[in-house]
Amino acid sequence: MRFLMVGAGALGGYFGGRLLEAGRDVTFLLRARRAAQIAKTGLVVQSPFGNLQLPSPPHVLAEDIKAPFDVVVVGSKAYDLDSTMDSFAPAVGPNTVILPLLNGMKHIDRLAGRFGGECVLGGLCMISATLDDEGRVLHLNDMHGLAFGERAGGRSARVDAIAAQFAGAKFDATLSENISQDMWEKWVFIASAAGLTSLMRASIGDIASAGGQDVALAIFDECCAIAAHNGFAPRPAAVERGRAIMTAPGSTMTASMYKDIVRGALVEADHIVGDLLGRAPAAPSPVPSVLRTAYVHLKAYEARRAREAA
C-alpha cells in the first residue's frame, strides 16, 4: 500500500516517519523549501518514544507526481487546505483513499466537494508536536494517537487494510467504527480550549486560579450543546474528561491556537470556532455567549494582524 504523506511538518513528519521506520511505503509531498531542508538534515524526530533520523526519506514535489497513491494523509492547517488540495490532486485516482487529520468538520465537506465523498475517510490525531527552527519534529507529550474510520460507521476492507499497515508502527492507531462521533468530541474540546485560552490569554491553571472555572465550563457546555443539536452529543466519558481538563488547578495547558496568537501567526478561527458557532441553534438570549465572545476576539486578532501586515 502506497502512502502519500502531505507535508513533513509536525504531524506528517511524525506519523510518516514512524511508518517509514516500520518499513511501510511512504512518500512525503513537500514544498521546495522543506525538500531542501530535509536534503541537508534528513527527517529528524525527537520523541519520548524514541528518536528517529531518516537521512533521505522518499519525497516528491507536486509537479512531479506521476501516478495515484493508495492513501493520501492530509494534516495541513485549514487555511491552507485549498492550496494543499491543489498540490495533491494528481495523486488522487479512482481508488485513492483520503485520510484527513484536521480538526473540526468543515474540511470534510471541502474535500468531498473536490474529490467525491466516497473517497474521504474520517480521522483525527492526538499529539502535541511542533517543528523547531532547524526543521526537527519535536514530540512534546506522551500521546501519539491516530484514529480513522469510515464516516458512515462500521468497517470496510479498505480501512482494515490501512489498519494492517499501521499495525507495528510506533504510534497508537485505532480503527474506529464511530469516527464521526470521535471527531465531534475532539472538536468540542478543541473549540472550548482554543476559545477559552485565546480569549483569556492564559493557561487553564491560571484561569482556574482567577476563579474562572464557571467561564471554562460555560464554553465547554455550550460546545457540547451544539454537538448534541447536530446529533453528536458527547458521550459521558468525554464530558467528564473535558470538564476536568478545562478546570484543572495548576494546569499549564494552552491550546495551539493561543500559541499561534502569541507568536503572531495565522489561526483557524473560522474552521474550529466559527464553524461550530454557525451550527448552533438560535440563541435564546441577546447576550453574546462565551463562545461567541471568543470568536469575535479571534476575528479581531485576524483583522489587526492583516492590517499590520498590509
XYZ file of C-alpha atoms in Angstrom:
310
model
C 0.000 0.000 0.000
C 1.465 3.323 -1.113
C 1.015 6.269 1.256
C 1.435 9.910 0.276
C 2.036 11.962 3.418
C 1.146 15.557 2.575
C 3.902 17.566 4.198
C 6.623 16.667 6.676
C 5.688 19.128 9.388
C 4.862 18.239 12.965
C 2.054 15.801 12.120
C 3.154 14.479 8.751
C 6.766 14.247 9.833
C 5.928 12.307 12.973
C 3.394 9.804 11.662
C 5.049 9.469 8.249
C 8.409 8.971 9.900
C 7.050 6.271 12.181
C 5.508 4.470 9.204
C 8.820 4.578 7.335
C 10.554 3.327 10.461
C 8.180 0.332 10.359
C 9.082 -0.371 6.735
C 5.941 0.968 5.076
C 5.858 2.509 1.593
C 5.623 6.234 2.378
C 6.416 9.247 0.210
C 6.282 12.810 1.532
C 4.756 15.535 -0.622
C 6.959 18.546 0.063
C 7.307 22.158 -0.933
C 10.683 23.138 -2.356
C 11.897 24.830 0.838
C 11.138 21.849 3.073
C 12.620 19.472 0.499
C 15.868 21.459 0.545
C 15.913 21.451 4.348
C 15.408 17.699 4.563
C 18.058 17.144 1.898
C 20.545 18.762 4.302
C 19.436 17.347 7.649
C 17.227 14.359 6.876
C 13.933 13.912 8.692
C 14.653 14.180 12.411
C 12.118 13.266 15.115
C 12.781 13.747 18.812
C 10.255 11.897 20.952
C 9.807 10.319 24.384
C 9.090 7.114 22.458
C 12.468 7.116 20.750
C 14.280 9.475 18.427
C 14.358 8.927 14.694
C 16.638 10.158 11.925
C 15.931 9.285 8.307
C 18.725 10.671 6.114
C 16.883 10.527 2.772
C 13.140 9.934 3.192
C 11.294 9.433 -0.116
C 9.672 12.659 -1.242
C 8.131 14.317 -4.250
C 7.153 17.830 -5.322
C 3.597 18.427 -6.511
C 4.603 18.937 -10.134
C 6.439 15.600 -10.142
C 3.555 13.338 -9.076
C 3.112 10.860 -11.907
C 0.606 8.294 -10.605
C -2.113 7.876 -7.969
C -1.353 6.727 -4.434
C -3.456 4.312 -2.397
C -3.796 6.577 0.661
C -3.264 10.331 0.903
C -2.830 11.524 4.507
C -3.618 15.237 4.962
C -2.627 17.159 8.088
C -2.456 20.757 6.852
C -3.919 23.772 8.581
C -7.455 24.600 7.459
C -6.419 27.959 5.978
C -4.002 26.120 3.667
C -6.454 23.451 2.556
C -7.300 24.882 -0.871
C -3.665 25.077 -1.960
C -2.975 21.732 -0.309
C -5.761 20.075 -2.321
C -4.296 21.550 -5.491
C -0.897 20.101 -4.614
C -2.013 16.510 -4.053
C -4.802 16.360 -6.663
C -2.580 14.491 -9.182
C -2.121 11.744 -6.573
C -5.855 11.004 -6.344
C -7.092 8.232 -8.602
C -10.360 6.279 -8.740
C -9.323 4.006 -5.867
C -7.424 6.503 -3.723
C -8.495 7.000 -0.107
C -8.004 10.399 1.554
C -7.376 10.386 5.310
C -7.586 13.930 6.771
C -6.295 14.691 10.274
C -7.583 18.273 10.583
C -9.722 19.452 13.493
C -13.394 20.302 13.091
C -15.665 19.088 10.288
C -15.724 21.762 7.593
C -12.713 20.279 5.814
C -14.677 17.068 5.203
C -17.192 18.964 3.070
C -14.415 20.711 1.152
C -12.507 17.505 0.457
C -15.687 15.675 -0.521
C -16.711 18.532 -2.802
C -13.360 18.424 -4.586
C -12.712 14.669 -4.776
C -16.059 12.993 -4.006
C -17.391 11.909 -0.640
C -16.777 8.206 -1.137
C -13.003 8.540 -1.024
C -12.843 10.664 2.155
C -12.438 8.894 5.497
C -12.814 10.411 8.925
C -9.706 10.850 11.011
C -8.099 12.605 13.932
C -4.845 12.556 15.838
C -3.933 13.170 19.454
C -0.410 14.508 19.721
C 1.448 17.647 20.745
C 4.275 18.249 18.304
C 6.000 21.145 16.612
C 8.864 21.954 14.263
C 11.857 23.780 15.694
C 13.928 26.352 13.822
C 16.111 23.611 12.362
C 13.147 21.664 10.991
C 13.244 18.899 13.571
C 9.945 17.357 14.681
C 9.687 17.748 18.452
C 7.156 15.429 20.106
C 6.142 17.249 23.287
C 3.922 14.849 25.232
C 3.239 11.168 25.825
C 0.379 10.870 23.339
C 0.772 9.843 19.717
C -2.627 8.511 18.739
C -4.225 8.387 15.309
C -7.841 7.283 14.819
C -9.553 6.707 11.483
C -12.591 5.034 10.003
C -15.486 5.124 7.600
C -17.544 8.266 8.185
C -20.773 6.266 7.921
C -19.546 3.917 10.642
C -18.693 0.250 10.713
C -15.773 -1.403 8.966
C -14.691 -2.000 5.401
C -11.956 -3.815 3.524
C -10.104 -0.574 2.863
C -9.930 0.602 6.483
C -8.966 -2.917 7.568
C -6.124 -2.762 5.033
C -4.964 0.597 6.397
C -5.138 -0.765 9.953
C -2.892 -3.651 8.923
C -0.340 -1.157 7.568
C -0.464 0.939 10.741
C -0.034 -2.116 12.984
C 3.526 -2.343 14.241
C 4.320 1.331 13.696
C 5.397 3.233 16.783
C 2.162 5.149 17.406
C -1.267 4.250 18.748
C -3.504 3.532 15.757
C -7.229 2.979 16.273
C -9.683 1.806 13.647
C -12.855 3.464 14.909
C -16.291 2.208 13.935
C -17.755 5.539 15.067
C -15.206 8.054 13.811
C -17.710 10.874 13.221
C -18.650 10.790 16.908
C -14.971 10.766 17.849
C -14.299 13.763 15.599
C -17.169 15.759 17.079
C -15.986 15.038 20.620
C -12.485 16.215 19.796
C -13.941 19.298 18.081
C -15.939 20.175 21.196
C -12.812 20.011 23.322
C -10.507 21.809 20.871
C -13.002 24.650 20.300
C -13.541 25.032 24.041
C -9.855 25.084 24.920
C -8.892 27.280 21.954
C -11.693 29.736 22.612
C -11.026 29.960 26.337
C -7.236 30.176 26.450
C -7.097 32.549 23.465
C -9.759 34.811 24.920
C -8.146 34.919 28.361
C -4.533 34.858 27.070
C -3.847 32.392 29.865
C -3.386 28.742 30.705
C -6.153 26.580 32.121
C -4.484 26.699 35.534
C -4.219 30.489 35.540
C -7.877 30.798 34.593
C -8.775 28.428 37.433
C -6.674 30.423 39.896
C -8.631 33.535 38.880
C -11.868 31.789 39.807
C -12.819 31.305 36.177
C -13.969 27.687 36.291
C -17.531 28.813 35.652
C -16.435 30.550 32.444
C -14.493 27.467 31.385
C -17.482 25.223 31.984
C -19.808 27.657 30.239
C -17.864 27.495 26.969
C -17.401 23.719 27.214
C -21.073 23.089 27.949
C -22.051 25.406 25.099
C -19.898 23.415 22.663
C -21.393 20.161 23.979
C -24.890 21.545 23.395
C -24.038 22.454 19.798
C -22.741 18.946 19.167
C -25.937 17.493 20.648
C -28.042 19.795 18.435
C -26.250 18.273 15.435
C -26.851 14.703 16.570
C -23.462 14.053 18.170
C -23.956 14.607 21.894
C -20.629 13.847 23.587
C -20.631 10.592 25.495
C -20.480 10.741 29.317
C -16.808 9.796 29.499
C -15.876 12.569 27.038
C -17.901 15.114 29.006
C -16.352 14.089 32.304
C -12.834 14.186 30.884
C -13.381 17.527 29.138
C -14.850 19.263 32.181
C -11.973 18.012 34.345
C -9.290 19.212 31.918
C -10.957 22.589 31.391
C -10.977 23.347 35.119
C -7.783 21.650 36.352
C -5.967 23.739 39.004
C -2.320 24.309 38.180
C -2.624 23.120 34.586
C -0.161 24.726 32.195
C -2.215 23.675 29.175
C -2.955 26.202 26.450
C -4.421 25.486 23.048
C -2.212 25.590 19.958
C -4.374 28.474 18.715
C -3.318 30.508 21.749
C 0.331 29.707 20.962
C -0.238 30.841 17.367
C -1.634 34.160 18.599
C 1.331 34.709 20.923
C 3.750 34.343 18.013
C 1.604 36.429 15.663
C 0.729 33.561 13.339
C -2.380 32.665 11.354
C -5.175 30.963 13.287
C -8.024 28.613 12.381
C -10.704 30.886 13.843
C -13.383 30.140 11.264
C -12.717 26.432 10.923
C -12.562 25.500 14.613
C -14.653 28.118 16.438
C -16.684 29.924 13.780
C -17.966 26.798 12.052
C -19.057 25.266 15.350
C -20.807 28.502 16.330
C -22.557 28.525 12.956
C -24.075 25.108 13.696
C -25.636 26.259 16.980
C -29.401 26.583 17.459
C -30.894 30.052 17.592
C -29.720 31.809 20.754
C -32.492 32.298 23.334
C -30.790 35.412 24.728
C -29.451 38.555 23.020
C -26.453 38.445 25.364
C -23.416 37.034 23.485
C -22.277 33.647 24.733
C -18.709 32.887 25.804
C -18.101 31.044 22.521
C -19.437 33.993 20.516
C -17.225 36.377 22.513
C -14.192 34.156 21.894
C -14.936 34.072 18.159
C -15.197 37.871 17.914
C -11.927 38.106 19.822
C -10.230 35.777 17.310
C -11.635 37.669 14.324
C -10.442 40.959 15.837
C -6.966 39.431 16.141
C -7.121 38.386 12.473
C -8.216 41.892 11.426
C -5.386 43.543 13.353
C -2.848 41.053 12.011
C -3.985 41.678 8.423
C -3.865 45.447 8.900
C -0.362 45.361 10.377
C 0.846 43.132 7.542
C -0.529 45.459 4.849
